[in-house]
Coordinates of C-alpha atoms in Angstrom, one line a residue:
S109 CA 31.3 56.6 47.4
G110 CA 30.2 60.2 47.7
Q111 CA 29.0 63.3 46.0
K112 CA 31.8 65.3 44.4
V113 CA 31.4 69.1 44.2
C114 CA 33.9 71.2 42.4
Y115 CA 34.5 75.0 42.4
G116 CA 37.0 76.9 40.3
D117 CA 37.5 79.8 42.7
F118 CA 38.7 78.1 45.9
K119 CA 42.2 77.0 46.8
H120 CA 40.9 73.4 47.2
S121 CA 38.8 73.3 44.1
C122 CA 37.0 70.0 44.7
Y123 CA 35.2 68.6 47.8
K124 CA 33.7 65.1 48.1
L125 CA 30.9 64.6 50.6
A126 CA 30.2 61.1 51.8
Y127 CA 27.2 60.5 53.9
F128 CA 26.0 57.0 54.8
Q129 CA 22.5 56.7 56.3
D130 CA 23.2 53.0 56.8
L131 CA 25.0 52.9 60.1
S132 CA 27.0 49.8 59.2
R133 CA 28.8 51.7 56.4
R134 CA 30.0 54.5 58.7
V135 CA 33.7 54.4 59.6
G136 CA 36.2 55.6 62.2
F137 CA 38.6 58.5 61.7
Q138 CA 41.6 56.5 60.4
E139 CA 39.4 54.6 58.0
A140 CA 37.9 57.8 56.7
R141 CA 41.4 59.3 56.4
Q142 CA 42.6 56.3 54.4
A143 CA 39.6 56.4 52.1
C144 CA 40.3 60.0 51.3
E145 CA 43.9 59.4 50.6
I146 CA 43.2 56.3 48.4
D147 CA 40.9 58.6 46.4
G148 CA 43.7 61.1 45.9
G149 CA 42.5 63.6 48.6
A150 CA 42.6 64.3 52.3
L151 CA 40.1 64.7 55.1
L152 CA 38.7 68.3 55.0
S153 CA 40.9 71.0 56.5
L154 CA 39.0 74.3 56.9
E155 CA 41.0 77.5 56.5
S156 CA 38.5 80.3 57.0
E157 CA 35.0 81.3 57.9
A158 CA 34.2 81.5 54.2
E159 CA 35.2 77.9 53.6
Q160 CA 33.3 76.8 56.6
Q161 CA 30.2 78.6 55.2
L162 CA 30.7 76.9 51.8
I163 CA 30.8 73.5 53.4
E164 CA 27.7 74.3 55.5
N165 CA 25.9 75.3 52.3
M166 CA 26.9 72.1 50.5
L167 CA 25.6 70.0 53.5
Q168 CA 22.4 72.0 53.5
N169 CA 21.9 71.3 49.8
L170 CA 22.7 67.6 50.3
T171 CA 20.0 67.6 53.0
K172 CA 17.4 69.3 50.7
S173 CA 18.1 66.8 47.9
G174 CA 15.5 64.5 49.4
S175 CA 18.1 61.8 50.3
G176 CA 16.5 61.5 53.7
I177 CA 19.5 62.6 55.6
S178 CA 19.2 62.3 59.4
D179 CA 21.6 62.8 62.2
G180 CA 25.2 61.9 61.4
D181 CA 28.4 63.9 62.1
F182 CA 31.1 64.3 59.5
W183 CA 34.8 63.6 60.1
I184 CA 37.1 66.5 59.3
G185 CA 40.9 66.4 59.1
L186 CA 41.6 67.9 62.6
W187 CA 43.1 65.7 65.3
R188 CA 45.3 65.6 68.3
S189 CA 48.2 63.1 68.1
D190 CA 49.7 63.7 71.6
D191 CA 50.2 61.0 74.2
G192 CA 47.2 61.9 76.2
L193 CA 49.1 64.0 78.8
A194 CA 47.7 67.3 77.6
T195 CA 46.2 69.6 80.3
S196 CA 42.8 71.1 79.6
S197 CA 44.5 74.5 79.0
T198 CA 47.0 73.3 76.4
C199 CA 44.8 70.7 74.7
P200 CA 43.1 73.0 72.2
D201 CA 46.5 74.1 70.9
L202 CA 47.5 70.5 70.2
Y203 CA 45.0 69.9 67.3
Q204 CA 46.5 69.8 63.9
W205 CA 45.4 69.2 60.3
T206 CA 46.1 65.7 58.8
D207 CA 47.1 67.3 55.5
G208 CA 49.7 69.5 57.1
S209 CA 47.7 72.7 56.7
I210 CA 48.7 75.4 59.2
S211 CA 45.3 77.1 59.4
L212 CA 44.4 78.3 62.9
F213 CA 40.7 78.6 62.0
R214 CA 38.5 76.8 64.5
N215 CA 34.7 76.4 64.8
W216 CA 34.4 74.6 68.1
Y217 CA 31.0 74.1 69.7
T218 CA 30.5 75.7 73.1
D219 CA 32.7 73.9 75.7
E220 CA 34.6 71.9 73.1
P221 CA 37.2 70.5 72.7
S222 CA 36.7 68.4 75.8
C223 CA 39.9 66.5 75.2
G224 CA 40.7 63.4 77.3
S225 CA 40.3 60.3 75.2
E226 CA 38.6 62.4 72.4
A227 CA 41.3 63.3 69.9
C228 CA 39.6 63.3 66.5
V229 CA 37.2 66.0 65.2
V230 CA 33.8 65.9 63.6
M231 CA 31.6 68.6 62.2
Y232 CA 28.2 68.2 63.9
H233 CA 25.2 67.3 61.8
Q234 CA 22.4 66.5 64.3
P235 CA 19.3 68.3 63.0
T236 CA 16.9 66.3 65.2
A237 CA 18.8 66.9 68.5
N238 CA 17.5 69.4 71.0
P239 CA 19.8 72.5 71.0
G240 CA 22.4 72.7 73.7
L241 CA 24.2 75.7 75.3
G242 CA 25.8 76.5 72.0
G243 CA 22.6 76.3 70.0
P244 CA 21.7 73.6 67.4
Y245 CA 24.3 70.8 66.8
L246 CA 24.8 71.9 63.3
Y247 CA 28.2 72.4 61.6
Q248 CA 30.2 73.3 64.7
W249 CA 33.1 71.1 65.7
N250 CA 33.4 68.5 68.4
D251 CA 36.2 66.3 69.4
D252 CA 35.2 62.6 69.6
R253 CA 36.8 59.2 70.1
C254 CA 38.7 58.3 66.9
N255 CA 37.0 54.8 66.8
M256 CA 33.5 56.2 66.6
K257 CA 31.7 55.6 63.4
H258 CA 30.7 58.7 61.4

């Protein structure tokens, strides 16, 4: 389940936000991807700073709604499907959108992606975390292990 928000003026006119405070309901990357596809959509691909800002505003509104949102990152549709042989210099270029989008827009947190065994991407949403080198852990992107529950 999730909150569906539609706009008439964007290329992708509807977005569905699913946030589960109950940790047992959170899912890994492939489960999230399948849930979106079953629902007729795809994990979010972000094509511009304007779309990134739109999503940030929607998440802020969701937080203000009194639903008691706490820390919990959101899967987006960016991942690296290589065989793990990427060097640190080539790794960032290997990320691709699951829906086939060709957008080169990226919003990585400082010192991300870290690569290695982390091949799936989340949008940070950790309002209670102490800020790091790149500031608060809010809305920037981080590569994470695909089996993590978000």
